[in-house]
Short mmCIF file of N, CA, C and O in Angstrom, two decimals:
data_model
loop_
_atom_site.label_atom_id
_atom_site.label_comp_id
_atom_site.label_asym_id
_atom_site.label_seq_id
_atom_site.Cartn_x
_atom_site.Cartn_y
_atom_site.Cartn_z
N GLU A 11 0.94 -1.14 0.13
CA GLU A 11 -0.11 -0.33 0.32
C GLU A 11 0.88 1.46 -0.17
O GLU A 11 0.53 2.24 -0.62
N MET A 12 2.13 1.24 1.03
CA MET A 12 2.91 2.29 0.77
C MET A 12 3.52 2.62 -0.35
O MET A 12 3.83 3.94 -0.94
N CYS A 13 4.06 1.84 -0.98
CA CYS A 13 4.28 1.75 -2.00
C CYS A 13 3.66 2.25 -3.35
O CYS A 13 4.04 3.14 -4.47
N ALA A 14 2.24 1.67 -3.11
CA ALA A 14 1.22 2.14 -4.24
C ALA A 14 1.05 3.79 -3.84
O ALA A 14 1.00 4.27 -5.17
N TYR A 15 1.26 4.01 -2.72
CA TYR A 15 0.98 5.74 -2.61
C TYR A 15 1.94 6.90 -3.15
O TYR A 15 1.71 7.39 -3.56
N ALA A 16 3.41 5.92 -3.11
CA ALA A 16 4.32 6.85 -3.46
C ALA A 16 4.23 6.87 -5.17
O ALA A 16 4.51 7.93 -5.53
N TRP A 17 3.68 5.92 -5.53
CA TRP A 17 3.59 5.74 -6.87
C TRP A 17 2.50 6.69 -7.38
O TRP A 17 2.79 7.48 -8.23
N ASP A 18 1.54 6.58 -6.69
CA ASP A 18 0.35 7.77 -7.09
C ASP A 18 0.58 9.01 -6.50
O ASP A 18 0.37 10.17 -7.52
N THR A 19 1.68 9.32 -5.68
CA THR A 19 1.98 10.97 -5.67
C THR A 19 3.05 10.91 -6.44
O THR A 19 3.13 12.25 -7.01
N LEU A 20 3.94 9.81 -7.03
CA LEU A 20 4.67 10.22 -8.36
C LEU A 20 4.35 10.99 -9.62
O LEU A 20 4.30 12.10 -10.19
N LEU A 21 3.30 9.85 -9.78
CA LEU A 21 2.11 10.12 -11.02
C LEU A 21 1.50 11.35 -10.80
O LEU A 21 1.49 12.36 -11.99
N ALA A 22 1.01 11.46 -10.03
CA ALA A 22 -0.23 12.74 -9.61
C ALA A 22 0.69 14.07 -9.79
O ALA A 22 0.35 15.03 -10.84
N HIS A 23 2.04 14.05 -9.19
CA HIS A 23 2.68 15.39 -9.43
C HIS A 23 3.14 15.28 -10.97
O HIS A 23 3.08 16.65 -11.51
N LEU A 24 3.59 14.19 -11.52
CA LEU A 24 4.13 14.63 -12.97
C LEU A 24 3.03 14.94 -13.96
O LEU A 24 3.23 15.44 -15.26
N GLN A 25 1.84 14.36 -13.37
CA GLN A 25 0.34 14.87 -14.58
C GLN A 25 -0.02 16.10 -13.88
O GLN A 25 -1.07 16.71 -14.30
N SER A 26 0.36 16.99 -13.04
CA SER A 26 -0.43 18.22 -12.61
C SER A 26 -1.95 17.90 -11.73
O SER A 26 -2.46 18.82 -12.25
N LYS A 27 -1.51 16.73 -11.16
CA LYS A 27 -2.87 16.10 -10.25
C LYS A 27 -3.14 16.36 -8.83
O LYS A 27 -1.76 16.24 -8.44
N PRO A 28 -3.68 16.40 -8.34
CA PRO A 28 -3.81 16.34 -6.76
C PRO A 28 -3.14 14.79 -6.08
O PRO A 28 -3.42 13.64 -7.06
N VAL A 29 -2.80 14.94 -5.12
CA VAL A 29 -2.36 13.38 -4.72
C VAL A 29 -3.55 12.99 -3.85
O VAL A 29 -4.03 13.70 -2.97
N PRO A 30 -3.88 11.58 -4.08
CA PRO A 30 -4.78 10.95 -3.39
C PRO A 30 -4.78 10.61 -2.20
O PRO A 30 -3.44 10.95 -1.56
N ALA A 31 -5.52 10.57 -1.13
CA ALA A 31 -5.41 10.46 -0.18
C ALA A 31 -4.72 8.59 0.08
O ALA A 31 -5.08 8.22 -0.71
N PRO A 32 -3.74 8.65 1.26
CA PRO A 32 -3.45 7.57 1.43
C PRO A 32 -4.67 6.25 2.09
O PRO A 32 -5.17 6.80 2.65
N GLN A 33 -4.45 5.10 1.42
CA GLN A 33 -5.15 4.19 1.86
C GLN A 33 -4.29 3.22 2.56
O GLN A 33 -4.88 2.05 3.12
N PHE A 34 -3.97 3.57 3.75
CA PHE A 34 -3.28 2.93 5.12
C PHE A 34 -3.27 3.74 6.08
O PHE A 34 -3.33 5.59 6.00
N PRO A 35 -3.07 3.57 7.24
CA PRO A 35 -3.17 4.31 8.40
C PRO A 35 -1.97 5.14 8.80
O PRO A 35 -1.19 4.70 8.12
N THR A 36 -1.77 6.46 9.00
CA THR A 36 -0.47 7.56 9.20
C THR A 36 -0.24 7.97 10.19
O THR A 36 0.42 8.68 10.64
N ASN A 37 -1.36 7.33 11.32
CA ASN A 37 -0.80 7.93 12.75
C ASN A 37 0.36 7.47 12.92
O ASN A 37 0.88 7.49 14.17
N ALA A 38 0.97 5.97 12.87
CA ALA A 38 2.37 5.44 13.38
C ALA A 38 3.69 6.55 12.89
O ALA A 38 3.48 7.18 11.71
N SER A 39 4.37 6.27 13.96
CA SER A 39 5.83 7.03 13.52
C SER A 39 7.23 6.21 13.39
O SER A 39 7.27 5.08 14.53
N CYS A 40 7.91 5.89 12.28
CA CYS A 40 8.95 5.20 12.33
C CYS A 40 10.08 6.02 11.36
O CYS A 40 9.67 6.47 10.64
N PRO A 41 11.10 5.28 11.68
CA PRO A 41 12.40 5.85 10.72
C PRO A 41 11.67 5.35 9.04
O PRO A 41 11.25 4.26 9.25
N LEU A 42 11.80 6.15 8.25
CA LEU A 42 11.50 5.75 6.63
C LEU A 42 12.22 6.29 5.44
O LEU A 42 12.72 7.38 5.64
N PHE A 43 12.30 5.70 4.61
CA PHE A 43 12.71 6.06 3.43
C PHE A 43 12.01 5.60 2.23
O PHE A 43 11.67 4.37 1.83
N VAL A 44 12.04 6.61 1.08
CA VAL A 44 11.37 6.28 -0.27
C VAL A 44 12.41 5.78 -1.40
O VAL A 44 13.34 7.03 -1.05
N THR A 45 12.79 4.96 -1.88
CA THR A 45 13.67 4.70 -2.78
C THR A 45 13.39 4.62 -4.10
O THR A 45 12.60 3.61 -4.07
N TRP A 46 13.57 4.88 -5.08
CA TRP A 46 13.54 4.80 -6.53
C TRP A 46 15.04 4.16 -7.58
O TRP A 46 16.09 4.65 -7.09
N ASN A 47 14.27 3.12 -8.09
CA ASN A 47 15.55 2.47 -8.84
C ASN A 47 15.10 2.39 -10.50
O ASN A 47 13.89 2.35 -10.36
N THR A 48 15.80 2.44 -10.90
CA THR A 48 15.78 2.33 -12.47
C THR A 48 16.38 1.21 -13.09
O THR A 48 17.58 1.01 -12.72
N ASN A 49 15.92 0.61 -14.21
CA ASN A 49 16.09 -0.30 -14.91
C ASN A 49 17.14 0.09 -16.26
O ASN A 49 16.51 0.30 -17.04
N ALA A 50 18.43 0.30 -15.99
CA ALA A 50 18.91 1.24 -16.67
C ALA A 50 19.91 0.46 -17.39
O ALA A 50 20.69 0.88 -18.51
N SER A 51 19.98 -0.89 -17.21
CA SER A 51 20.98 -1.67 -17.92
C SER A 51 20.64 -2.65 -18.68
O SER A 51 19.35 -3.03 -18.56
N SER A 52 21.32 -3.09 -19.79
CA SER A 52 20.95 -4.35 -20.55
C SER A 52 20.63 -5.39 -20.01
O SER A 52 20.07 -6.31 -20.09
N THR A 53 21.31 -5.50 -18.93
CA THR A 53 21.06 -6.92 -17.87
C THR A 53 20.05 -7.02 -16.91
O THR A 53 20.16 -7.99 -16.39
N GLY A 54 19.04 -5.94 -17.00
CA GLY A 54 17.98 -5.92 -16.31
C GLY A 54 17.96 -5.49 -14.77
O GLY A 54 17.48 -5.63 -13.92
N GLU A 55 19.27 -5.18 -14.39
CA GLU A 55 19.91 -4.93 -13.10
C GLU A 55 19.33 -3.17 -12.77
O GLU A 55 19.40 -2.38 -13.43
N PHE A 56 18.97 -2.97 -11.67
CA PHE A 56 18.34 -1.70 -11.30
C PHE A 56 19.45 -1.26 -10.55
O PHE A 56 20.20 -1.44 -9.92
N GLN A 57 19.33 0.71 -10.74
CA GLN A 57 20.32 1.31 -10.30
C GLN A 57 19.65 2.32 -9.51
O GLN A 57 18.75 2.45 -9.83
N LEU A 58 20.28 3.02 -8.54
CA LEU A 58 19.83 3.88 -7.82
C LEU A 58 19.42 4.80 -8.64
O LEU A 58 20.17 5.34 -9.19
N ARG A 59 18.32 5.56 -8.47
CA ARG A 59 17.84 6.76 -8.84
C ARG A 59 17.48 8.16 -7.92
O ARG A 59 17.58 8.93 -8.26
N GLY A 60 17.27 7.63 -6.44
CA GLY A 60 16.60 8.47 -5.90
C GLY A 60 16.35 7.79 -4.32
O GLY A 60 16.10 7.16 -4.44
N CYS A 61 16.90 8.35 -3.03
CA CYS A 61 16.59 7.79 -2.16
C CYS A 61 16.79 9.10 -1.17
O CYS A 61 17.48 9.62 -0.95
N ILE A 62 15.58 9.33 -0.35
CA ILE A 62 15.91 10.33 0.79
C ILE A 62 14.69 9.87 1.90
O ILE A 62 13.70 8.95 1.73
N GLY A 63 15.01 9.71 2.90
CA GLY A 63 14.43 9.65 4.11
C GLY A 63 15.12 9.85 5.47
O GLY A 63 16.04 10.94 5.49
N THR A 64 14.21 9.28 6.75
CA THR A 64 15.18 9.82 7.97
C THR A 64 15.37 8.38 8.48
O THR A 64 14.25 7.47 8.76
N LEU A 65 16.22 8.60 9.65
CA LEU A 65 16.30 7.53 10.69
C LEU A 65 15.23 7.78 12.03
O LEU A 65 15.29 6.98 13.20
N SER A 66 14.85 9.13 11.87
CA SER A 66 14.23 9.42 13.22
C SER A 66 12.77 9.38 12.84
O SER A 66 12.28 9.47 12.01
N PRO A 67 11.90 8.93 13.90
CA PRO A 67 10.68 8.29 14.20
C PRO A 67 9.74 9.70 13.60
O PRO A 67 9.82 10.71 13.73
N THR A 68 8.88 9.61 12.24
CA THR A 68 8.35 10.20 11.50
C THR A 68 7.02 9.53 11.20
O THR A 68 6.92 8.58 10.96
N SER A 69 6.26 10.49 11.13
CA SER A 69 4.45 10.14 10.59
C SER A 69 4.67 9.38 9.61
O SER A 69 5.30 9.78 8.07
N LEU A 70 4.06 8.27 9.06
CA LEU A 70 3.70 7.53 8.03
C LEU A 70 3.07 8.81 6.84
O LEU A 70 3.38 8.49 5.67
N SER A 71 2.38 10.21 7.42
CA SER A 71 1.79 10.49 6.45
C SER A 71 2.74 11.46 5.69
O SER A 71 2.74 12.05 4.53
N SER A 72 4.07 11.17 6.25
CA SER A 72 5.50 11.86 5.81
C SER A 72 5.56 11.43 4.21
O SER A 72 6.62 11.68 3.69
N ILE A 73 5.44 9.71 4.29
CA ILE A 73 5.62 9.15 2.74
C ILE A 73 5.75 10.31 1.59
O ILE A 73 6.28 10.42 0.60
N LYS A 74 4.58 10.89 1.51
CA LYS A 74 4.04 11.87 0.51
C LYS A 74 5.35 12.78 0.13
O LYS A 74 5.69 13.20 -0.94
N ASP A 75 5.85 13.46 1.31
CA ASP A 75 7.04 14.24 1.35
C ASP A 75 8.01 13.51 0.82
O ASP A 75 8.95 14.19 0.11
N TYR A 76 8.45 12.41 1.42
CA TYR A 76 9.65 12.03 1.09
C TYR A 76 9.33 11.40 -0.41
O TYR A 76 10.49 11.26 -0.99
N THR A 77 8.25 10.82 -0.83
CA THR A 77 8.43 10.84 -2.19
C THR A 77 8.75 11.42 -3.08
O THR A 77 9.57 11.48 -4.29
N TYR A 78 8.16 12.87 -2.78
CA TYR A 78 8.67 14.23 -3.49
C TYR A 78 10.02 14.24 -3.61
O TYR A 78 10.81 14.15 -4.56
N SER A 79 10.31 14.27 -2.36
CA SER A 79 12.12 14.68 -2.15
C SER A 79 12.80 13.77 -3.02
O SER A 79 14.06 14.31 -3.81
N SER A 80 12.67 12.29 -3.01
CA SER A 80 13.29 11.49 -3.45
C SER A 80 13.35 11.67 -5.23
O SER A 80 14.25 10.92 -5.81
N ALA A 81 12.52 11.71 -5.71
CA ALA A 81 12.01 11.86 -7.06
C ALA A 81 12.85 12.48 -7.45
O ALA A 81 12.91 12.94 -8.74
N PHE A 82 12.42 14.11 -6.82
CA PHE A 82 12.83 15.33 -7.74
C PHE A 82 13.97 16.29 -6.94
O PHE A 82 14.21 17.25 -7.39
N GLN A 83 14.45 15.97 -5.25
CA GLN A 83 15.24 16.76 -5.23
C GLN A 83 16.30 16.08 -4.49
O GLN A 83 17.09 16.54 -3.62
N ASP A 84 16.62 14.61 -4.46
CA ASP A 84 17.70 14.17 -4.40
C ASP A 84 19.23 14.84 -5.14
O ASP A 84 19.04 14.47 -6.74
N ARG A 85 19.96 15.61 -4.55
CA ARG A 85 20.98 16.30 -5.24
C ARG A 85 21.73 15.54 -6.25
O ARG A 85 22.57 15.80 -7.33
N ARG A 86 21.59 14.10 -5.99
CA ARG A 86 22.98 13.33 -6.69
C ARG A 86 22.12 13.19 -7.91
O ARG A 86 22.93 12.54 -9.23
N PHE A 87 20.83 13.26 -8.42
CA PHE A 87 20.09 13.11 -9.41
C PHE A 87 19.54 14.04 -10.09
O PHE A 87 18.96 15.21 -9.27
N ASP A 88 19.22 14.06 -11.46
CA ASP A 88 18.26 15.20 -11.92
C ASP A 88 16.94 14.78 -11.75
O ASP A 88 16.56 13.83 -11.29
N PRO A 89 15.73 15.58 -11.47
CA PRO A 89 14.53 15.18 -11.17
C PRO A 89 13.83 14.31 -12.44
O PRO A 89 14.29 14.11 -13.37
N ILE A 90 13.33 13.01 -11.66
CA ILE A 90 12.72 12.14 -12.33
C ILE A 90 11.40 12.81 -13.64
O ILE A 90 11.01 13.56 -12.85
N GLY A 91 11.71 12.44 -14.67
CA GLY A 91 11.10 12.32 -15.75
C GLY A 91 10.05 11.45 -16.02
O GLY A 91 9.89 10.40 -15.69
N SER A 92 8.88 11.94 -16.94
CA SER A 92 7.83 11.29 -17.09
C SER A 92 8.05 9.97 -17.90
O SER A 92 7.75 9.06 -17.85
N GLN A 93 9.15 10.46 -19.04
CA GLN A 93 9.57 9.26 -19.54
C GLN A 93 10.31 8.24 -18.92
O GLN A 93 10.74 7.47 -19.40
N GLU A 94 10.65 8.23 -17.88
CA GLU A 94 11.18 7.18 -16.88
C GLU A 94 10.41 6.35 -16.22
O GLU A 94 10.89 5.33 -16.04
N VAL A 95 9.28 6.86 -16.26
CA VAL A 95 8.17 6.08 -15.34
C VAL A 95 8.08 4.47 -15.68
O VAL A 95 8.20 3.76 -14.77
N PRO A 96 7.71 4.25 -17.15
CA PRO A 96 8.27 2.72 -17.19
C PRO A 96 9.41 1.97 -16.75
O PRO A 96 9.10 0.40 -16.47
N SER A 97 10.52 2.60 -16.27
CA SER A 97 11.75 1.97 -16.00
C SER A 97 12.09 1.86 -14.50
O SER A 97 12.68 1.22 -13.86
N LEU A 98 10.79 2.74 -13.85
CA LEU A 98 11.12 2.69 -12.20
C LEU A 98 10.63 1.74 -11.64
O LEU A 98 9.75 1.02 -11.64
N LYS A 99 11.23 1.65 -10.40
CA LYS A 99 11.07 0.52 -9.35
C LYS A 99 10.93 1.24 -7.86
O LYS A 99 11.85 2.19 -7.58
N CYS A 100 9.71 1.10 -7.11
CA CYS A 100 9.62 2.02 -5.75
C CYS A 100 9.80 1.08 -4.58
O CYS A 100 9.09 0.09 -4.94
N SER A 101 10.20 1.37 -3.52
CA SER A 101 10.50 0.62 -2.45
C SER A 101 10.40 1.64 -1.15
O SER A 101 10.91 2.82 -1.53
N VAL A 102 9.81 1.12 -0.10
CA VAL A 102 9.56 2.04 0.99
C VAL A 102 10.09 1.06 2.09
O VAL A 102 9.33 0.06 2.17
N SER A 103 11.04 1.95 2.37
CA SER A 103 11.52 1.03 3.84
C SER A 103 11.24 1.91 5.24
O SER A 103 11.27 3.00 5.33
N LEU A 104 10.54 0.43 6.03
CA LEU A 104 10.52 1.50 7.49
C LEU A 104 10.98 0.65 8.62
O LEU A 104 11.40 -0.38 8.25
#
């Protein structure tokens, strides 16, 4: 559910649409990271495309913010573009 929400957040931003509400309880707090990987090689191996998170307990409602940061503000990479969506894989680590 959390990865699906990260996808919904990414796609909503790329399509200039509102982000839907999460379909999971957001009142829990824990460390969390949102990671994007891309299938950029002919071997099918995924490579890091963006990852932002925190080790401090954080509300699960922050997945939206960390999704945005990891996709568009990770200083190691250019912002994710819509042309990359088919090659992306997302993970949410708690």
